[in-house]
mmCIF file of C-alpha atoms in Angstrom:
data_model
loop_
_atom_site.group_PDB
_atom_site.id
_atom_site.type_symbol
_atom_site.label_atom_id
_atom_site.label_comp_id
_atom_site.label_asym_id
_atom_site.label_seq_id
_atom_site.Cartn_x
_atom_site.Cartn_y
_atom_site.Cartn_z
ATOM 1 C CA UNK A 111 0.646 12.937 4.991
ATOM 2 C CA UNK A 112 -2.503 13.038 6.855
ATOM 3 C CA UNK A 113 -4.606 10.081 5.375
ATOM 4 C CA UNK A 114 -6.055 7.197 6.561
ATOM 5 C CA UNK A 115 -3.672 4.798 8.448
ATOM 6 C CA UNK A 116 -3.816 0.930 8.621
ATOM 7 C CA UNK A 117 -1.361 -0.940 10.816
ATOM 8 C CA UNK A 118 0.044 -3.738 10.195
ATOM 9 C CA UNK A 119 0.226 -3.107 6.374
ATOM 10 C CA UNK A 120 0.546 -7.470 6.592
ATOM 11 C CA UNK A 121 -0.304 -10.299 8.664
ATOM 12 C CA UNK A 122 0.046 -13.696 8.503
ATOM 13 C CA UNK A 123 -0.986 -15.932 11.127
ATOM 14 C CA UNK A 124 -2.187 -19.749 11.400
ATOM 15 C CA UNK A 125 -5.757 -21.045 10.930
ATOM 16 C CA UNK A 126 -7.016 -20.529 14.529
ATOM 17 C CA UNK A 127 -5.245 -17.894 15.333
ATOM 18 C CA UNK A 128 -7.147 -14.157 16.153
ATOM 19 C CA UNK A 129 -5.920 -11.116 14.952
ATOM 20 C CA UNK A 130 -6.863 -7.453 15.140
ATOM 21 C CA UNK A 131 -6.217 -4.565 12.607
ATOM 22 C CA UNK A 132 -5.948 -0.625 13.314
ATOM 23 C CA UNK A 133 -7.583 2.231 11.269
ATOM 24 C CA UNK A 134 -6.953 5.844 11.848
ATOM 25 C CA UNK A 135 -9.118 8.092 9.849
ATOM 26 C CA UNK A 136 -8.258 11.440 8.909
ATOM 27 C CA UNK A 137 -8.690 13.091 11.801
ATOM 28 C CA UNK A 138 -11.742 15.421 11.036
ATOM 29 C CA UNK A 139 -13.992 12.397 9.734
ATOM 30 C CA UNK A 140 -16.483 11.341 11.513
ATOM 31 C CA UNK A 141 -17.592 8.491 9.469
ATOM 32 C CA UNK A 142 -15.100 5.142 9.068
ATOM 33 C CA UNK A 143 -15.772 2.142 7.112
ATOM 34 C CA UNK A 144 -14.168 -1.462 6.675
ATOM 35 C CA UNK A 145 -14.199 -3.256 3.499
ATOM 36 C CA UNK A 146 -12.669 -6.526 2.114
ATOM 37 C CA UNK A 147 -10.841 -7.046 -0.835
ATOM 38 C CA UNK A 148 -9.884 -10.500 -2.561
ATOM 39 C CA UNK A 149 -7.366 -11.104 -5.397
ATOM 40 C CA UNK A 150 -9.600 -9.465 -8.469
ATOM 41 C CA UNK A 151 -12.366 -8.086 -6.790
ATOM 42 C CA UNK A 152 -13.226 -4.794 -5.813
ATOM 43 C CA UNK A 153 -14.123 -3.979 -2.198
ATOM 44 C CA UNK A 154 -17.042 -5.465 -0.184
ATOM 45 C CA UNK A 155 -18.397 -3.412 2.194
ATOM 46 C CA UNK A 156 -18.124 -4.895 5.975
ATOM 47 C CA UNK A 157 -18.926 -2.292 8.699
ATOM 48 C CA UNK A 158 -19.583 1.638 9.123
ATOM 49 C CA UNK A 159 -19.507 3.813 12.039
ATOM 50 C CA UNK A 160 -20.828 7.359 12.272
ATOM 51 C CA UNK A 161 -18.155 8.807 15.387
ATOM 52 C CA UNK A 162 -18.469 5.706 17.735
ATOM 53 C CA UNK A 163 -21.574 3.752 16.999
ATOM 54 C CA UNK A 164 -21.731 0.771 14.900
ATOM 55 C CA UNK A 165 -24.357 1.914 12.092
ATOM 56 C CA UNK A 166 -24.512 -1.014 9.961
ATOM 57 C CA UNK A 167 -23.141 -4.619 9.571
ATOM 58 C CA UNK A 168 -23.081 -6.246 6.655
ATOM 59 C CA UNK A 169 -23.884 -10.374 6.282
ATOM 60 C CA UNK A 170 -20.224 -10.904 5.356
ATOM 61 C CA UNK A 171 -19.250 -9.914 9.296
ATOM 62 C CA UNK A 172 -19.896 -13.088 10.164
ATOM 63 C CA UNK A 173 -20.006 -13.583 14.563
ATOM 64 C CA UNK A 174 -16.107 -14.171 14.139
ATOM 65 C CA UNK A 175 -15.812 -10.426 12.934
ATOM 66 C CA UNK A 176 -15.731 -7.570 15.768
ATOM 67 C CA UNK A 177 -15.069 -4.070 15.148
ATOM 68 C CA UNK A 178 -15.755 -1.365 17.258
ATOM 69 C CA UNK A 179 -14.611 2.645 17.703
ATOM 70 C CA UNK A 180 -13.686 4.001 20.873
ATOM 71 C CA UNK A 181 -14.463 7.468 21.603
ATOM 72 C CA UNK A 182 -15.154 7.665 17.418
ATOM 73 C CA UNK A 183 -11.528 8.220 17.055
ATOM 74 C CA UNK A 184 -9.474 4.563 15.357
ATOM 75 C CA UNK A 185 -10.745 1.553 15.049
ATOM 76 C CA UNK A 186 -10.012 -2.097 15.482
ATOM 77 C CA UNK A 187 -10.804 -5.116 13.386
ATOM 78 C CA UNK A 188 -10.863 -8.512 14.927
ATOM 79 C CA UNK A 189 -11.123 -11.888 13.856
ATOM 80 C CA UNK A 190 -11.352 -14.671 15.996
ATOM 81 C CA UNK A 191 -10.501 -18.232 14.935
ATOM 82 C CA UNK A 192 -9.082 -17.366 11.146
ATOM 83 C CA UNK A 193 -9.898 -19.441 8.393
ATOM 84 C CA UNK A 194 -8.064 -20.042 5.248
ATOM 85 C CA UNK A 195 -11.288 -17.861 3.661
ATOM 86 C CA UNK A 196 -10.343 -14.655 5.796
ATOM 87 C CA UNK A 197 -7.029 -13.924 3.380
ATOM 88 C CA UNK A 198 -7.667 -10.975 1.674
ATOM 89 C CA UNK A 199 -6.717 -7.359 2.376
ATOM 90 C CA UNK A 200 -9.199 -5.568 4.771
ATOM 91 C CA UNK A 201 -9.278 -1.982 3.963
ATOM 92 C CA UNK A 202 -10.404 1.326 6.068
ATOM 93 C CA UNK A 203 -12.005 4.210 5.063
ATOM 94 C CA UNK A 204 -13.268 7.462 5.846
ATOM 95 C CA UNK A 205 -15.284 10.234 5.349
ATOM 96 C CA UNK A 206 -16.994 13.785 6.419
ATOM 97 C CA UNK A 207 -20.326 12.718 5.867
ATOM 98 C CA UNK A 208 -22.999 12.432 3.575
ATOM 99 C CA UNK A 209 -22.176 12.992 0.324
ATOM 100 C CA UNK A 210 -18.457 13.238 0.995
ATOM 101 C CA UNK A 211 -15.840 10.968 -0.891
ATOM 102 C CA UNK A 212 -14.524 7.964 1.006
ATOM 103 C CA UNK A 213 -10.599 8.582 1.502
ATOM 104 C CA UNK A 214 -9.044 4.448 1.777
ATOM 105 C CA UNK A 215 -6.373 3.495 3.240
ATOM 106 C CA UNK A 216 -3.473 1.278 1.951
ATOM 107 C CA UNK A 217 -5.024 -1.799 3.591
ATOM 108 C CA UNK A 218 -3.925 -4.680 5.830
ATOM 109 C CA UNK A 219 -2.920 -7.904 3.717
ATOM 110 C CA UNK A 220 -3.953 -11.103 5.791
ATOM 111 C CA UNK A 221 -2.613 -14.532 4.922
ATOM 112 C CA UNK A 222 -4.071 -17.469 6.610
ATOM 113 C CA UNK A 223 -1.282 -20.306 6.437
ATOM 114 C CA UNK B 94 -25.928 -10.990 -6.960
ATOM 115 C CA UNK B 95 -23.233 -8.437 -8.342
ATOM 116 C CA UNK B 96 -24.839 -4.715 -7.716
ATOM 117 C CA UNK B 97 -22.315 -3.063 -10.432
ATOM 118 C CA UNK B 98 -20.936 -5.191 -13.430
ATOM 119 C CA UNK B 99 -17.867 -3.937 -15.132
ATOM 120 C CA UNK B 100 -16.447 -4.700 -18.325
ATOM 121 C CA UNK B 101 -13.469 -5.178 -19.578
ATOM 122 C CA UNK B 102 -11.957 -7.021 -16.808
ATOM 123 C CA UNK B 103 -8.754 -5.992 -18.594
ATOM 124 C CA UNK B 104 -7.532 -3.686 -21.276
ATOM 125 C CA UNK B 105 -4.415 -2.782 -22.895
ATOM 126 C CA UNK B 106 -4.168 0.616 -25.091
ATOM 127 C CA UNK B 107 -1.268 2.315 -26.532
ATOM 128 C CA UNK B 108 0.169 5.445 -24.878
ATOM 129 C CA UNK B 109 -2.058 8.326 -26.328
ATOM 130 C CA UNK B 110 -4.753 6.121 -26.735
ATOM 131 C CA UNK B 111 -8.367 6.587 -25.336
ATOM 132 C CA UNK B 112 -9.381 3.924 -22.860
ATOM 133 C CA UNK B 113 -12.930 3.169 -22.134
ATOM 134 C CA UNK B 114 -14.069 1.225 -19.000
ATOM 135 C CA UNK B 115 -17.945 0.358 -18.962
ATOM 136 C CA UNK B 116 -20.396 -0.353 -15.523
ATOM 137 C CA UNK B 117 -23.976 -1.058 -15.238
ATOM 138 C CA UNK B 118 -26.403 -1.619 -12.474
ATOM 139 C CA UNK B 119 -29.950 -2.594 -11.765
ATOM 140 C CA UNK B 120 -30.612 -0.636 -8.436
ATOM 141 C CA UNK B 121 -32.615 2.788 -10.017
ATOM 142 C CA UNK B 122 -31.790 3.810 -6.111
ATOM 143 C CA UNK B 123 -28.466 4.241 -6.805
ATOM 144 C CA UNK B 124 -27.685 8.010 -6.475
ATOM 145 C CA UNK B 125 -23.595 8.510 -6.343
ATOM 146 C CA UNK B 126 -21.073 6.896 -8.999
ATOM 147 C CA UNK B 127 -17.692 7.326 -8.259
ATOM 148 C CA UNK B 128 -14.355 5.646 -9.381
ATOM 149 C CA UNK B 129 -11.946 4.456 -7.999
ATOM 150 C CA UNK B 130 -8.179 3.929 -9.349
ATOM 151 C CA UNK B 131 -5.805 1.350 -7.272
ATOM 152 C CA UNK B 132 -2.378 0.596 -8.086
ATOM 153 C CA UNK B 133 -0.727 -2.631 -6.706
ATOM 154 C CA UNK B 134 -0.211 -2.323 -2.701
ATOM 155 C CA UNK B 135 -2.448 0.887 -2.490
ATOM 156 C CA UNK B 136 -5.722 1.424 -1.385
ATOM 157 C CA UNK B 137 -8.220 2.584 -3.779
ATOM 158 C CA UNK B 138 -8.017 6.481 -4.430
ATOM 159 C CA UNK B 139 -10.942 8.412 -5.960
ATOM 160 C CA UNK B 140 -10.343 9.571 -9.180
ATOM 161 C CA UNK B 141 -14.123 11.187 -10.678
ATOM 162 C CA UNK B 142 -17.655 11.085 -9.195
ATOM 163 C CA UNK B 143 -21.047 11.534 -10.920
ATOM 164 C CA UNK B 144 -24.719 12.280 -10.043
ATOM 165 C CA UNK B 145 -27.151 11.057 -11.750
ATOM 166 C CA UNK B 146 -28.529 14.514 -12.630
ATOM 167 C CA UNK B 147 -25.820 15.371 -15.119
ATOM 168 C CA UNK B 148 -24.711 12.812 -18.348
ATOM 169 C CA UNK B 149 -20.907 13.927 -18.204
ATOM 170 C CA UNK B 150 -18.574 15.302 -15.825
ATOM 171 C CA UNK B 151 -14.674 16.120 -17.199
ATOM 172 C CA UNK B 152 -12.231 16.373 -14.824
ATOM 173 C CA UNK B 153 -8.643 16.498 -16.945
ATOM 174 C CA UNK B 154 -8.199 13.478 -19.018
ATOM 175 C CA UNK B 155 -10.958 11.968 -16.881
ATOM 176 C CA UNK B 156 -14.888 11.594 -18.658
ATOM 177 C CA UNK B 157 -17.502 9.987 -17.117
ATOM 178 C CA UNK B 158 -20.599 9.133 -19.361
ATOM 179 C CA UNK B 159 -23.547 8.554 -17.612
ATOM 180 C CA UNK B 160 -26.649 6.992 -19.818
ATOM 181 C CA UNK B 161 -29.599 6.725 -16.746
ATOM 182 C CA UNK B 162 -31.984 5.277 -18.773
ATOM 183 C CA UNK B 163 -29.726 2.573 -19.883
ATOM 184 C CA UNK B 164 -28.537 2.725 -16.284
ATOM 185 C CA UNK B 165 -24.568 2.663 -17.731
ATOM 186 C CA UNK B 166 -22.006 4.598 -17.383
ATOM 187 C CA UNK B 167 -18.412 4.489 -18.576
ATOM 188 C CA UNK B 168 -14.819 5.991 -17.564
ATOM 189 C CA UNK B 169 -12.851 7.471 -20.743
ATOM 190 C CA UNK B 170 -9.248 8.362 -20.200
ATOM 191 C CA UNK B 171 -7.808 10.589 -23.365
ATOM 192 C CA UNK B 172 -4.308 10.501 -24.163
ATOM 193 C CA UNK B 173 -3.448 7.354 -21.913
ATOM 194 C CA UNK B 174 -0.486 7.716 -20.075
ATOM 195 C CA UNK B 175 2.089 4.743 -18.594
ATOM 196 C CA UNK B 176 1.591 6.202 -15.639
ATOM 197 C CA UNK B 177 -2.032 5.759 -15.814
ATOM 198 C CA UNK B 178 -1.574 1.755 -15.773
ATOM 199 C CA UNK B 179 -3.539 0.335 -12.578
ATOM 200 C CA UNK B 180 -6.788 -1.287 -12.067
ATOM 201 C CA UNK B 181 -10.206 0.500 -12.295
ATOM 202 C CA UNK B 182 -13.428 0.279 -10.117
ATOM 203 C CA UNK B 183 -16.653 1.657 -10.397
ATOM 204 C CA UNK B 184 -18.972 2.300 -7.880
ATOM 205 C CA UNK B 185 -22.542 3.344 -6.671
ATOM 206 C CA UNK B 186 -24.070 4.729 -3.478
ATOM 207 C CA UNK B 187 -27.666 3.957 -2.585
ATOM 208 C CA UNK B 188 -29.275 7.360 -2.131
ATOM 209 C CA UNK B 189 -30.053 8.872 0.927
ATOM 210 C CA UNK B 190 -27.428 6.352 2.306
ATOM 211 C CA UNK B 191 -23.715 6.843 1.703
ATOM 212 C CA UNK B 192 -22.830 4.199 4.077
ATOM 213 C CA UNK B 193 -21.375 1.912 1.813
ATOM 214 C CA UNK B 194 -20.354 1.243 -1.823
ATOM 215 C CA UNK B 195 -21.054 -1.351 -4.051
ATOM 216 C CA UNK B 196 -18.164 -1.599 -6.302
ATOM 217 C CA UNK B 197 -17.293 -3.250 -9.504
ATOM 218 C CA UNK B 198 -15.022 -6.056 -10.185
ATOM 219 C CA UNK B 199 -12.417 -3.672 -11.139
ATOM 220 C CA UNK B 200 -10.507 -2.623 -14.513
ATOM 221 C CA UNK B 201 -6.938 -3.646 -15.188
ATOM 222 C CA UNK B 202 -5.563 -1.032 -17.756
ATOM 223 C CA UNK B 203 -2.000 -1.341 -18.916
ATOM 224 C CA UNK B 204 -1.132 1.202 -21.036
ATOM 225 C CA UNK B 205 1.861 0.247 -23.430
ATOM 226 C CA UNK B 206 4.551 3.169 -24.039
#
């Protein structure tokens, strides 16, 4: 299977703590997005790169919230200094471009203890 | 301020069943409605995706009725599986900008054998 691949698929770490997550978008896409789920909501939109520059941010990526995309290939998700409001599952996604569906990953489930 | 609203936040229907899932928005800028289905540890996958230039679009079991005046549209599901049990979202893209979606609060069908 070819899709979109998050690693770790769960984290839980202590209040303080930074972390980092890993996207790999199908490998022909050369757009990439990361959202944020919480328990019965749907997605909110955090970030989007078009190949390896940072397009848009949203006001949810607070200064604690990094992401960036080497050579428009993966891409990392870091959070510095978790709080108990990070926990929620931080999905990746991808696409061709305009006008072409957004393929998601299965996510990365963060738990702040 | 919730772009898409979605209603029911949960429905049960008996297998064979037709199950209707509603969304709204406010943003007449909105150009792309797609949706979404997620089952429990999955990312979202897309299911169906409308313009705004058509009022239906069938895809198998799978309706989408799109009312732009009204700015509504709904997901129908004909003969509703077990298999089809998981949660819904809607969604919209801004036009001209496919960088991110605003989805709905999601859908949680359970379809009863």
């Amino acid at each position: 299977d070819t899709g979109v691949s998050q690693d770790p698929r769960h984290k839980i770490t202590k209040r303080g703590q930074n972390v980092t997550f890993r996207c790999d978008p199908i490998s022909e896409h050369n757009r990439l997005y990361w959202y944020r789920q919480t328990l019965g909501q749907g997605p909110e939109f955090l970030t989007y790169f078009q190949n390896e520059a940072q397009l848009e941010k949203s006001r949810l990526l607070s200064d604690r919230f990094s992401a960036e995309r080497p050579k428009g290939s993966f891409s990392t998700l870091e959070i510095q200094r978790t709080e108990q409001g990070d926990s929620a599952m931080y999905l990746c996604a991808s696409s061709l471009g305009t006008g072409s569906p957004q393929h998601f990953g299965d996510g990365t489930r963060l738990s702040i203890l | 301020q919730q772009q898409v609203k979605q209603s029911p936040q949960s429905l049960i229907v008996q297998k064979g069943g037709i199950s209707i899932i509603n969304c709204a928005y406010e943003n007449t800028a909105f150009d792309y409605f797609p949706w979404y289905q997620q089952f429990p540890g999955k990312g979202p996958a897309l299911l169906i995706a409308i313009r705004p230039d058509v009022s239906e679009k069938k895809e198998g079991r799978f309706t989408i009725s799109f009312n732009k005046s009204a700015k509504q549209f709904s997901l129908h599901i004909m003969d509703s599986q077990p298999g089809d049990s998981a949660t819904y979202f809607c969604a919209a893209s801004i036009k001209n900008n496919f960088n991110k979606f605003y989805f709905g609060s999601g859908t949680k069908l359970n379809v009863k054998p």
